[in-house]
Amino acid sequence: MTETQATSSAGRAAGCPFAPAPELYAAQKLDELPRVTLPNPLLGDFDAVLVTRYDDVKSALANDQLRMGGSMPYQAGNLLSYDGADHTRLRRMLTGSFTTKRARELRPAIEGVVGSALDALAAAGPGADLVEVFCNPIPTLVICELLGVPYGDREDFQRRTKVALDFSVSREVQMEKAAEMEAYMAGLVARHREHPGENVLGRVVREYGDQLTDSELAGIGNMLLIAGHETIASTLSASIALLLQHPDQLAVVRDDPSATDGAVEELLRYTAPAAVLPRQAAGTMCVRDQEIKEGERVVASVLAANRDPSATGQDEEQGQGSGQDLDRLDVRRPPHRHLTFGFGPHQCLGQQLARMELRVALPALFTRFPTLKSAVPHDELDYRTNALVFGVNTLPVTW
Ligand code: HEM
């Protein structure tokens, strides 16, 4: 097996953080899947089989021998802590709350949240940090809707979320704030046990409350907060930063509502915020006829897979392998089945909601602020490349 060392945990190219590192393109061309040593903010350095081709990533993530294993710290109620039948059972309780129809029903609430973030931006400017005023508040307030956080608690909830998810503070402070958040969730669960609301937590309590413990219900709340906050905030910040560097593409998002859905898919494909998905083999298995032994770790690179020109199974009009230049951002690209939301049993539960948030937020921002521009040179932007989720730490803009 080929031995190689990847440059960063997510394998992003130095100097061009949207692109995969050259090692990932090289790995795609190898006959064998290489073994790499990867740094990981949760696991420390670890050895893993690196999977980079589109078809291989799909086949690996769909293989039931590949488990989350110890890839994430265990938390009751968090789907990413479960595998197999336990995972299926818990996931089934939640899927009804995350359908396309449900995302459509949430659209007016999302428009309200985006509208108030835009008002706050107008009041803060002409000049502000978009991450602080726009990208962070939107997902937090949408999660408040999902969990039924009362309006009176929302400011406090936003403040707690910000600290609990701020990975730049010490581990101790983070744990302390996470514990405060868990206590808040426990209170919210108790309220829903008594009066189940018309939201995700209320629905789960009504339909499955007798099958779930309070700590599992609180864990579901925490999972939605963690899975639905950083991912959206980061996709928004990365997409806006990218569009500000491509004014022709930005103009399409701003001026052509019929292009919105496709543009959001292209931005998801290109930014791939959760760039690597770690797994562990529960038994001996194969990816592309190559044996992976029980206990071995595997890392699937979504970032590389999304740009793999040899991808099969794309839409008819693209043909096998599409032959398109997948390194280019093209918001009018014909549909491409990117893997940004993962694949297989753990595929993102919130993907329709995520799409809806992006479809509402991005055109609304550029329509309300048509002269929006970066307040710093593009090459001085503070990208977050080594965290689990890629984004921009601060995004100073003017208009
Ligand atoms: C653009 C935004 C988002 C991206 C890029 C994203 C990406 C992902 C990915 C890649 C996975 C699979 C992880 C793995 O296989 O290891 C995942 C799982 C998950 N996501 Fe998302 N996500 C986003 C937004 C959301 C939102 C808004 C929610 C809900 C509020 C959410 C809830 C979840 C949950 C619950 C899981 C675990 C599913 C399971 O294990 O069965 N995500 N997400």
GROMACS .gro file of C-alpha atoms and ligand atoms in nm:
model
  442
    1MET     CA    1   0.000   0.000   0.000
    2THR     CA    2   0.134   0.346  -0.084
    3GLU     CA    3   0.244   0.556   0.213
    4THR     CA    4   0.187   0.930   0.204
    5GLN     CA    5   0.149   1.225   0.442
    6ALA     CA    6  -0.142   1.463   0.388
    7THR     CA    7  -0.081   1.835   0.442
    8SER     CA    8  -0.378   1.922   0.659
    9SER     CA    9  -0.662   1.734   0.824
   10ALA     CA   10  -0.898   1.832   0.545
   11GLY     CA   11  -0.638   1.806   0.266
   12ARG     CA   12  -0.688   2.158   0.134
   13ALA     CA   13  -0.428   2.316  -0.096
   14ALA     CA   14  -0.194   2.564   0.069
   15GLY     CA   15  -0.275   2.912  -0.067
   16CYS     CA   16  -0.602   2.802  -0.229
   17PRO     CA   17  -0.822   2.665   0.048
   18PHE     CA   18  -1.119   2.582  -0.175
   19ALA     CA   19  -0.911   2.332  -0.373
   20PRO     CA   20  -0.796   1.986  -0.270
   21ALA     CA   21  -0.425   1.950  -0.191
   22PRO     CA   22  -0.219   1.816  -0.486
   23GLU     CA   23  -0.167   1.491  -0.287
   24LEU     CA   24  -0.540   1.419  -0.311
   25TYR     CA   25  -0.541   1.451  -0.691
   26ALA     CA   26  -0.230   1.231  -0.698
   27ALA     CA   27  -0.405   0.974  -0.475
   28GLN     CA   28  -0.701   0.962  -0.717
   29LYS     CA   29  -0.467   0.843  -0.991
   30LEU     CA   30  -0.305   0.563  -0.788
   31ASP     CA   31  -0.405   0.203  -0.857
   32GLU     CA   32  -0.407   0.134  -0.484
   33LEU     CA   33  -0.574   0.327  -0.205
   34PRO     CA   34  -0.291   0.498  -0.012
   35ARG     CA   35  -0.238   0.488   0.364
   36VAL     CA   36  -0.187   0.831   0.520
   37THR     CA   37  -0.115   0.984   0.859
   38LEU     CA   38  -0.369   1.256   0.931
   39PRO     CA   39  -0.395   1.514   1.207
   40ASN     CA   40  -0.746   1.539   1.353
   41PRO     CA   41  -0.871   1.794   1.610
   42LEU     CA   42  -1.060   1.518   1.796
   43LEU     CA   43  -0.844   1.208   1.744
   44GLY     CA   44  -0.490   1.349   1.726
   45ASP     CA   45  -0.263   1.200   1.454
   46PHE     CA   46  -0.394   0.873   1.314
   47ASP     CA   47  -0.324   0.634   1.025
   48ALA     CA   48  -0.599   0.573   0.774
   49VAL     CA   49  -0.674   0.440   0.429
   50LEU     CA   50  -0.747   0.745   0.213
   51VAL     CA   51  -1.040   0.725  -0.030
   52THR     CA   52  -1.053   1.006  -0.287
   53ARG     CA   53  -1.233   0.888  -0.604
   54TYR     CA   54  -1.603   0.973  -0.631
   55ASP     CA   55  -1.717   0.614  -0.690
   56ASP     CA   56  -1.492   0.479  -0.412
   57VAL     CA   57  -1.617   0.735  -0.158
   58LYS     CA   58  -1.976   0.634  -0.233
   59SER     CA   59  -1.901   0.264  -0.211
   60ALA     CA   60  -1.704   0.307   0.115
   61LEU     CA   61  -1.969   0.520   0.288
   62ALA     CA   62  -2.248   0.282   0.182
   63ASN     CA   63  -2.062  -0.027   0.314
   64ASP     CA   64  -2.220  -0.139   0.642
   65GLN     CA   65  -1.883  -0.268   0.766
   66LEU     CA   66  -1.758   0.089   0.782
   67ARG     CA   67  -1.872   0.239   1.110
   68MET     CA   68  -1.848   0.572   1.287
   69GLY     CA   69  -1.650   0.375   1.548
   70GLY     CA   70  -1.482   0.613   1.790
   71SER     CA   71  -1.465   0.886   1.523
   72MET     CA   72  -1.692   1.110   1.732
   73PRO     CA   73  -1.719   1.134   2.113
   74TYR     CA   74  -2.023   0.932   2.229
   75GLN     CA   75  -2.337   1.126   2.313
   76ALA     CA   76  -2.676   0.968   2.379
   77GLY     CA   77  -2.925   1.081   2.113
   78ASN     CA   78  -2.656   1.193   1.866
   79LEU     CA   79  -2.696   0.993   1.543
   80LEU     CA   80  -2.326   1.026   1.469
   81SER     CA   81  -2.258   0.817   1.782
   82TYR     CA   82  -2.468   0.522   1.660
   83ASP     CA   83  -2.428   0.248   1.397
   84GLY     CA   84  -2.636  -0.035   1.258
   85ALA     CA   85  -2.981  -0.115   1.398
   86ASP     CA   86  -2.955   0.139   1.685
   87HIS     CA   87  -2.878   0.411   1.434
   88THR     CA   88  -3.164   0.310   1.202
   89ARG     CA   89  -3.412   0.305   1.490
   90LEU     CA   90  -3.320   0.653   1.613
   91ARG     CA   91  -3.292   0.802   1.265
   92ARG     CA   92  -3.642   0.679   1.173
   93MET     CA   93  -3.783   0.881   1.460
   94LEU     CA   94  -3.640   1.200   1.309
   95THR     CA   95  -3.671   1.166   0.930
   96GLY     CA   96  -4.035   1.289   0.923
   97SER     CA   97  -3.918   1.625   1.061
   98PHE     CA   98  -3.654   1.674   0.789
   99THR     CA   99  -3.838   1.610   0.463
  100THR     CA  100  -3.840   1.844   0.162
  101LYS     CA  101  -4.201   1.929   0.249
  102ARG     CA  102  -4.104   2.023   0.605
  103ALA     CA  103  -3.819   2.241   0.474
  104ARG     CA  104  -4.070   2.418   0.247
  105GLU     CA  105  -4.303   2.475   0.541
  106LEU     CA  106  -4.014   2.634   0.729
  107ARG     CA  107  -3.941   2.879   0.445
  108PRO     CA  108  -4.145   3.171   0.587
  109ALA     CA  109  -3.971   3.134   0.925
  110ILE     CA  110  -3.631   3.123   0.748
  111GLU     CA  111  -3.722   3.434   0.547
  112GLY     CA  112  -3.807   3.608   0.874
  113VAL     CA  113  -3.474   3.506   1.030
  114VAL     CA  114  -3.278   3.619   0.720
  115GLY     CA  115  -3.474   3.947   0.705
  116SER     CA  116  -3.384   4.031   1.064
  117ALA     CA  117  -3.016   3.943   1.004
  118LEU     CA  118  -3.018   4.178   0.702
  119ASP     CA  119  -3.174   4.455   0.912
  120ALA     CA  120  -2.902   4.404   1.174
  121LEU     CA  121  -2.639   4.422   0.899
  122ALA     CA  122  -2.785   4.748   0.762
  123ALA     CA  123  -2.787   4.893   1.114
  124ALA     CA  124  -2.426   4.785   1.179
  125GLY     CA  125  -2.280   4.928   0.858
  126PRO     CA  126  -2.175   5.049   0.609
  127GLY     CA  127  -1.907   4.798   0.704
  128ALA     CA  128  -1.936   4.488   0.923
  129ASP     CA  129  -1.812   4.135   0.984
  130LEU     CA  130  -2.057   3.917   0.791
  131VAL     CA  131  -1.973   3.609   1.000
  132GLU     CA  132  -2.077   3.786   1.319
  133VAL     CA  133  -2.384   3.967   1.190
  134PHE     CA  134  -2.515   3.736   0.917
  135CYS     CA  135  -2.363   3.387   0.891
  136ASN     CA  136  -2.374   3.292   1.261
  137PRO     CA  137  -2.716   3.424   1.370
  138ILE     CA  138  -2.910   3.264   1.082
  139PRO     CA  139  -2.854   2.895   1.167
  140THR     CA  140  -2.886   2.958   1.541
  141LEU     CA  141  -3.226   3.119   1.499
  142VAL     CA  142  -3.344   2.847   1.257
  143ILE     CA  143  -3.245   2.588   1.518
  144CYS     CA  144  -3.446   2.783   1.775
  145GLU     CA  145  -3.745   2.731   1.543
  146LEU     CA  146  -3.668   2.358   1.512
  147LEU     CA  147  -3.632   2.306   1.885
  148GLY     CA  148  -3.911   2.540   1.992
  149VAL     CA  149  -3.684   2.770   2.195
  150PRO     CA  150  -3.919   3.039   2.334
  151TYR     CA  151  -3.866   3.392   2.195
  152GLY     CA  152  -3.773   3.523   2.540
  153ASP     CA  153  -3.481   3.276   2.560
  154ARG     CA  154  -3.340   3.333   2.212
  155GLU     CA  155  -3.087   3.604   2.285
  156ASP     CA  156  -2.950   3.400   2.573
  157PHE     CA  157  -2.955   3.084   2.358
  158GLN     CA  158  -2.756   3.264   2.086
  159ARG     CA  159  -2.499   3.381   2.340
  160ARG     CA  160  -2.457   3.030   2.485
  161THR     CA  161  -2.433   2.871   2.140
  162LYS     CA  162  -2.163   3.116   2.039
  163VAL     CA  163  -1.942   3.027   2.335
  164ALA     CA  164  -2.021   2.653   2.335
  165LEU     CA  165  -1.923   2.631   1.967
  166ASP     CA  166  -1.622   2.864   1.990
  167PHE     CA  167  -1.335   2.619   1.951
  168SER     CA  168  -1.074   2.893   2.002
  169VAL     CA  169  -1.147   2.905   2.378
  170SER     CA  170  -0.979   2.652   2.609
  171ARG     CA  171  -1.117   2.298   2.624
  172GLU     CA  172  -1.220   2.361   2.988
  173VAL     CA  173  -1.423   2.673   2.908
  174GLN     CA  174  -1.581   2.491   2.615
  175MET     CA  175  -1.679   2.193   2.835
  176GLU     CA  176  -1.821   2.429   3.097
  177LYS     CA  177  -2.033   2.610   2.836
  178ALA     CA  178  -2.137   2.284   2.672
  179ALA     CA  179  -2.256   2.163   3.014
  180GLU     CA  180  -2.462   2.485   3.054
  181MET     CA  181  -2.613   2.422   2.711
  182GLU     CA  182  -2.696   2.063   2.806
  183ALA     CA  183  -2.869   2.189   3.120
  184TYR     CA  184  -3.071   2.430   2.906
  185MET     CA  185  -3.165   2.144   2.669
  186ALA     CA  186  -3.274   1.932   2.965
  187GLY     CA  187  -3.509   2.214   3.072
  188LEU     CA  188  -3.642   2.242   2.716
  189VAL     CA  189  -3.707   1.867   2.705
  190ALA     CA  190  -3.896   1.887   3.037
  191ARG     CA  191  -4.115   2.165   2.893
  192HIS     CA  192  -4.186   1.959   2.579
  193ARG     CA  193  -4.266   1.653   2.789
  194GLU     CA  194  -4.539   1.862   2.951
  195HIS     CA  195  -4.658   2.058   2.644
  196PRO     CA  196  -4.512   1.915   2.320
  197GLY     CA  197  -4.483   2.201   2.070
  198GLU     CA  198  -4.521   2.204   1.689
  199ASN     CA  199  -4.150   2.158   1.617
  200VAL     CA  200  -3.895   1.877   1.592
  201LEU     CA  201  -3.852   1.817   1.967
  202GLY     CA  202  -4.228   1.845   2.029
  203ARG     CA  203  -4.300   1.601   1.748
  204VAL     CA  204  -4.045   1.346   1.867
  205VAL     CA  205  -4.180   1.370   2.223
  206ARG     CA  206  -4.539   1.322   2.099
  207GLU     CA  207  -4.463   1.027   1.873
  208TYR     CA  208  -4.174   0.851   2.044
  209GLY     CA  209  -4.149   1.010   2.390
  210ASP     CA  210  -4.214   0.678   2.564
  211GLN     CA  211  -3.924   0.513   2.377
  212LEU     CA  212  -3.663   0.781   2.452
  213THR     CA  213  -3.497   0.885   2.777
  214ASP     CA  214  -3.466   1.252   2.871
  215SER     CA  215  -3.092   1.242   2.804
  216GLU     CA  216  -3.153   1.098   2.455
  217LEU     CA  217  -3.401   1.378   2.385
  218ALA     CA  218  -3.157   1.642   2.512
  219GLY     CA  219  -2.887   1.472   2.301
  220ILE     CA  220  -3.107   1.505   1.991
  221GLY     CA  221  -3.138   1.878   2.066
  222ASN     CA  222  -2.761   1.914   2.109
  223MET     CA  223  -2.692   1.715   1.793
  224LEU     CA  224  -2.917   1.942   1.587
  225LEU     CA  225  -2.747   2.245   1.733
  226ILE     CA  226  -2.397   2.120   1.660
  227ALA     CA  227  -2.472   1.956   1.322
  228GLY     CA  228  -2.690   2.244   1.200
  229HIS     CA  229  -2.502   2.548   1.321
  230GLU     CA  230  -2.136   2.538   1.223
  231THR     CA  231  -2.209   2.369   0.890
  232ILE     CA  232  -2.453   2.635   0.769
  233ALA     CA  233  -2.257   2.928   0.913
  234SER     CA  234  -1.944   2.796   0.741
  235THR     CA  235  -2.111   2.722   0.408
  236LEU     CA  236  -2.255   3.073   0.409
  237SER     CA  237  -1.923   3.240   0.492
  238ALA     CA  238  -1.724   3.028   0.244
  239SER     CA  239  -1.984   3.077  -0.033
  240ILE     CA  240  -2.003   3.453   0.016
  241ALA     CA  241  -1.622   3.484   0.023
  242LEU     CA  242  -1.607   3.279  -0.298
  243LEU     CA  243  -1.878   3.476  -0.478
  244LEU     CA  244  -1.716   3.808  -0.384
  245GLN     CA  245  -1.408   3.677  -0.568
  246HIS     CA  246  -1.621   3.582  -0.873
  247PRO     CA  247  -1.842   3.886  -0.945
  248ASP     CA  248  -1.986   3.728  -1.264
  249GLN     CA  249  -2.108   3.428  -1.063
  250LEU     CA  250  -2.234   3.655  -0.786
  251ALA     CA  251  -2.440   3.849  -1.043
  252VAL     CA  252  -2.618   3.524  -1.143
  253VAL     CA  253  -2.708   3.447  -0.780
  254ARG     CA  254  -2.830   3.805  -0.730
  255ASP     CA  255  -3.019   3.859  -1.056
  256ASP     CA  256  -3.156   3.523  -1.172
  257PRO     CA  257  -3.395   3.354  -0.925
  258SER     CA  258  -3.430   3.058  -1.163
  259ALA     CA  259  -3.059   2.984  -1.110
  260THR     CA  260  -3.072   2.983  -0.729
  261ASP     CA  261  -3.119   2.610  -0.666
  262GLY     CA  262  -2.843   2.508  -0.909
  263ALA     CA  263  -2.611   2.778  -0.777
  264VAL     CA  264  -2.655   2.652  -0.420
  265GLU     CA  265  -2.570   2.296  -0.531
  266GLU     CA  266  -2.258   2.423  -0.708
  267LEU     CA  267  -2.149   2.621  -0.401
  268LEU     CA  268  -2.204   2.312  -0.185
  269ARG     CA  269  -2.001   2.100  -0.428
  270TYR     CA  270  -1.719   2.350  -0.448
  271THR     CA  271  -1.688   2.450  -0.081
  272ALA     CA  272  -1.740   2.097   0.068
  273PRO     CA  273  -1.723   2.232   0.425
  274ALA     CA  274  -1.714   1.886   0.591
  275ALA     CA  275  -1.426   1.783   0.367
  276VAL     CA  276  -1.329   1.451   0.525
  277LEU     CA  277  -1.548   1.182   0.678
  278PRO     CA  278  -1.365   0.942   0.914
  279ARG     CA  279  -1.473   0.579   0.966
  280GLN     CA  280  -1.344   0.251   1.109
  281ALA     CA  281  -1.383  -0.099   0.963
  282ALA     CA  282  -1.594  -0.326   1.188
  283GLY     CA  283  -1.492  -0.629   0.982
  284THR     CA  284  -1.274  -0.709   0.683
  285MET     CA  285  -1.416  -0.540   0.374
  286CYS     CA  286  -1.319  -0.413   0.030
  287VAL     CA  287  -1.316  -0.082  -0.149
  288ARG     CA  288  -1.230  -0.115  -0.520
  289ASP     CA  289  -1.120  -0.478  -0.463
  290GLN     CA  290  -0.871  -0.365  -0.203
  291GLU     CA  291  -0.895  -0.534   0.134
  292ILE     CA  292  -0.937  -0.320   0.444
  293LYS     CA  293  -0.894  -0.512   0.768
  294GLU     CA  294  -1.108  -0.502   1.079
  295GLY     CA  295  -1.012  -0.207   1.302
  296GLU     CA  296  -0.844  -0.008   1.023
  297ARG     CA  297  -0.943   0.354   0.993
  298VAL     CA  298  -1.067   0.494   0.665
  299VAL     CA  299  -1.099   0.858   0.563
  300ALA     CA  300  -1.327   0.956   0.275
  301SER     CA  301  -1.235   1.286   0.108
  302VAL     CA  302  -1.555   1.455  -0.004
  303LEU     CA  303  -1.351   1.751  -0.125
  304ALA     CA  304  -1.156   1.536  -0.371
  305ALA     CA  305  -1.457   1.323  -0.471
  306ASN     CA  306  -1.660   1.633  -0.563
  307ARG     CA  307  -1.398   1.723  -0.824
  308ASP     CA  308  -1.323   1.376  -0.954
  309PRO     CA  309  -1.353   1.386  -1.336
  310SER     CA  310  -1.391   1.007  -1.349
  311ALA     CA  311  -1.716   1.012  -1.145
  312THR     CA  312  -1.978   0.785  -1.292
  313GLY     CA  313  -2.354   0.796  -1.240
  314GLN     CA  314  -2.391   1.167  -1.306
  315ASP     CA  315  -2.690   1.295  -1.503
  316GLU     CA  316  -2.752   1.175  -1.857
  317GLU     CA  317  -2.677   1.511  -2.014
  318GLN     CA  318  -2.334   1.511  -1.850
  319GLY     CA  319  -2.257   1.154  -1.946
  320GLN     CA  320  -2.016   0.918  -1.774
  321GLY     CA  321  -1.732   1.101  -1.609
  322SER     CA  322  -1.895   1.426  -1.719
  323GLY     CA  323  -1.570   1.549  -1.881
  324GLN     CA  324  -1.639   1.889  -1.726
  325ASP     CA  325  -1.383   2.108  -1.563
  326LEU     CA  326  -1.484   2.040  -1.204
  327ASP     CA  327  -1.211   2.267  -1.067
  328ARG     CA  328  -1.403   2.567  -1.202
  329LEU     CA  329  -1.685   2.734  -1.008
  330ASP     CA  330  -1.984   2.746  -1.243
  331VAL     CA  331  -2.314   2.831  -1.078
  332ARG     CA  332  -2.496   2.741  -1.401
  333ARG     CA  333  -2.342   2.391  -1.412
  334PRO     CA  334  -2.585   2.109  -1.497
  335PRO     CA  335  -2.677   1.906  -1.188
  336HIS     CA  336  -2.386   1.723  -1.030
  337ARG     CA  337  -2.453   1.472  -0.753
  338HIS     CA  338  -2.193   1.606  -0.512
  339LEU     CA  339  -2.118   1.426  -0.187
  340THR     CA  340  -2.108   1.733   0.038
  341PHE     CA  341  -2.389   1.589   0.252
  342GLY     CA  342  -2.213   1.252   0.272
  343PHE     CA  343  -2.357   0.923   0.147
  344GLY     CA  344  -2.504   0.605   0.294
  345PRO     CA  345  -2.675   0.560   0.631
  346HIS     CA  346  -2.530   0.875   0.793
  347GLN     CA  347  -2.605   1.103   0.497
  348CYS     CA  348  -2.701   1.449   0.629
  349LEU     CA  349  -3.042   1.445   0.792
  350GLY     CA  350  -3.074   1.823   0.763
  351GLN     CA  351  -2.980   1.860   0.396
  352GLN     CA  352  -3.317   1.989   0.272
  353LEU     CA  353  -3.327   2.240   0.553
  354ALA     CA  354  -2.966   2.340   0.475
  355ARG     CA  355  -3.053   2.393   0.108
  356MET     CA  356  -3.352   2.605   0.204
  357GLU     CA  357  -3.146   2.827   0.435
  358LEU     CA  358  -2.884   2.884   0.163
  359ARG     CA  359  -3.145   2.941  -0.111
  360VAL     CA  360  -3.312   3.209   0.097
  361ALA     CA  361  -3.004   3.374   0.250
  362LEU     CA  362  -2.763   3.413  -0.044
  363PRO     CA  363  -2.985   3.591  -0.301
  364ALA     CA  364  -3.142   3.803  -0.024
  365LEU     CA  365  -2.800   3.928   0.090
  366PHE     CA  366  -2.682   4.028  -0.259
  367THR     CA  367  -3.017   4.185  -0.350
  368ARG     CA  368  -3.034   4.396  -0.036
  369PHE     CA  369  -2.664   4.494  -0.059
  370PRO     CA  370  -2.590   4.504  -0.435
  371THR     CA  371  -2.260   4.688  -0.385
  372LEU     CA  372  -2.130   4.445  -0.122
  373LYS     CA  373  -1.753   4.395  -0.140
  374SER     CA  374  -1.474   4.250   0.071
  375ALA     CA  375  -1.308   4.505   0.299
  376VAL     CA  376  -0.977   4.315   0.286
  377PRO     CA  377  -0.776   4.181  -0.009
  378HIS     CA  378  -0.904   3.831  -0.097
  379ASP     CA  379  -0.568   3.671  -0.023
  380GLU     CA  380  -0.576   3.809   0.333
  381LEU     CA  381  -0.901   3.639   0.430
  382ASP     CA  382  -0.883   3.440   0.752
  383TYR     CA  383  -0.985   3.089   0.636
  384ARG     CA  384  -1.048   2.806   0.882
  385THR     CA  385  -0.871   2.517   0.709
  386ASN     CA  386  -0.776   2.279   0.989
  387ALA     CA  387  -1.105   2.251   1.179
  388LEU     CA  388  -1.360   1.975   1.117
  389VAL     CA  389  -1.571   2.223   0.919
  390PHE     CA  390  -1.409   2.463   0.669
  391GLY     CA  391  -1.518   2.827   0.658
  392VAL     CA  392  -1.401   3.184   0.708
  393ASN     CA  393  -1.335   3.309   1.061
  394THR     CA  394  -1.416   3.672   0.988
  395LEU     CA  395  -1.550   3.824   0.668
  396PRO     CA  396  -1.514   4.204   0.679
  397VAL     CA  397  -1.726   4.369   0.408
  398THR     CA  398  -1.834   4.716   0.303
  399TRP     CA  399  -2.110   4.841   0.071
  400HEM     C1  400  -2.453   2.309   0.445
  400HEM     C2  401  -2.480   2.259   0.563
  400HEM     C3  402  -2.452   2.117   0.603
  400HEM     C4  403  -2.353   2.031   0.561
  400HEM     C5  404  -2.242   2.058   0.460
  400HEM     C6  405  -2.373   1.906   0.631
  400HEM     C7  406  -2.294   1.794   0.613
  400HEM     C8  407  -2.316   1.672   0.674
  400HEM     C9  408  -2.242   1.553   0.647
  400HEM    C10  409  -2.124   1.541   0.551
  400HEM    C11  410  -2.293   1.454   0.726
  400HEM    C12  411  -2.248   1.309   0.729
  400HEM    C13  412  -2.140   1.288   0.831
  400HEM    C14  413  -2.075   1.152   0.818
  400HEM     O1  414  -2.118   1.069   0.737
  400HEM     O2  415  -1.976   1.129   0.889
  400HEM    C15  416  -2.401   1.513   0.803
  400HEM    C16  417  -2.476   1.445   0.896
  400HEM    C17  418  -2.576   1.503   0.971
  400HEM     N1  419  -2.627   1.631   0.956
  400HEM    FE1  420  -2.563   1.771   0.828
  400HEM     N2  421  -2.481   1.919   0.714
  400HEM    C18  422  -2.534   2.044   0.699
  400HEM    C19  423  -2.644   2.097   0.763
  400HEM    C20  424  -2.720   2.031   0.856
  400HEM    C21  425  -2.836   2.085   0.923
  400HEM    C22  426  -2.896   2.223   0.898
  400HEM    C23  427  -2.880   1.990   1.011
  400HEM    C24  428  -2.995   1.995   1.106
  400HEM    C25  429  -3.035   2.100   1.172
  400HEM    C26  430  -2.793   1.876   0.998
  400HEM    C27  431  -2.805   1.760   1.068
  400HEM    C28  432  -2.727   1.648   1.049
  400HEM    C29  433  -2.742   1.526   1.127
  400HEM    C30  434  -2.842   1.504   1.238
  400HEM    C31  435  -2.647   1.436   1.078
  400HEM    C32  436  -2.621   1.294   1.127
  400HEM    C33  437  -2.701   1.197   1.043
  400HEM    C34  438  -2.677   1.053   1.081
  400HEM     O3  439  -2.574   1.021   1.142
  400HEM     O4  440  -2.765   0.971   1.049
  400HEM     N3  441  -2.697   1.904   0.902
  400HEM     N4  442  -2.414   1.645   0.768
   0.00000   0.00000   0.00000
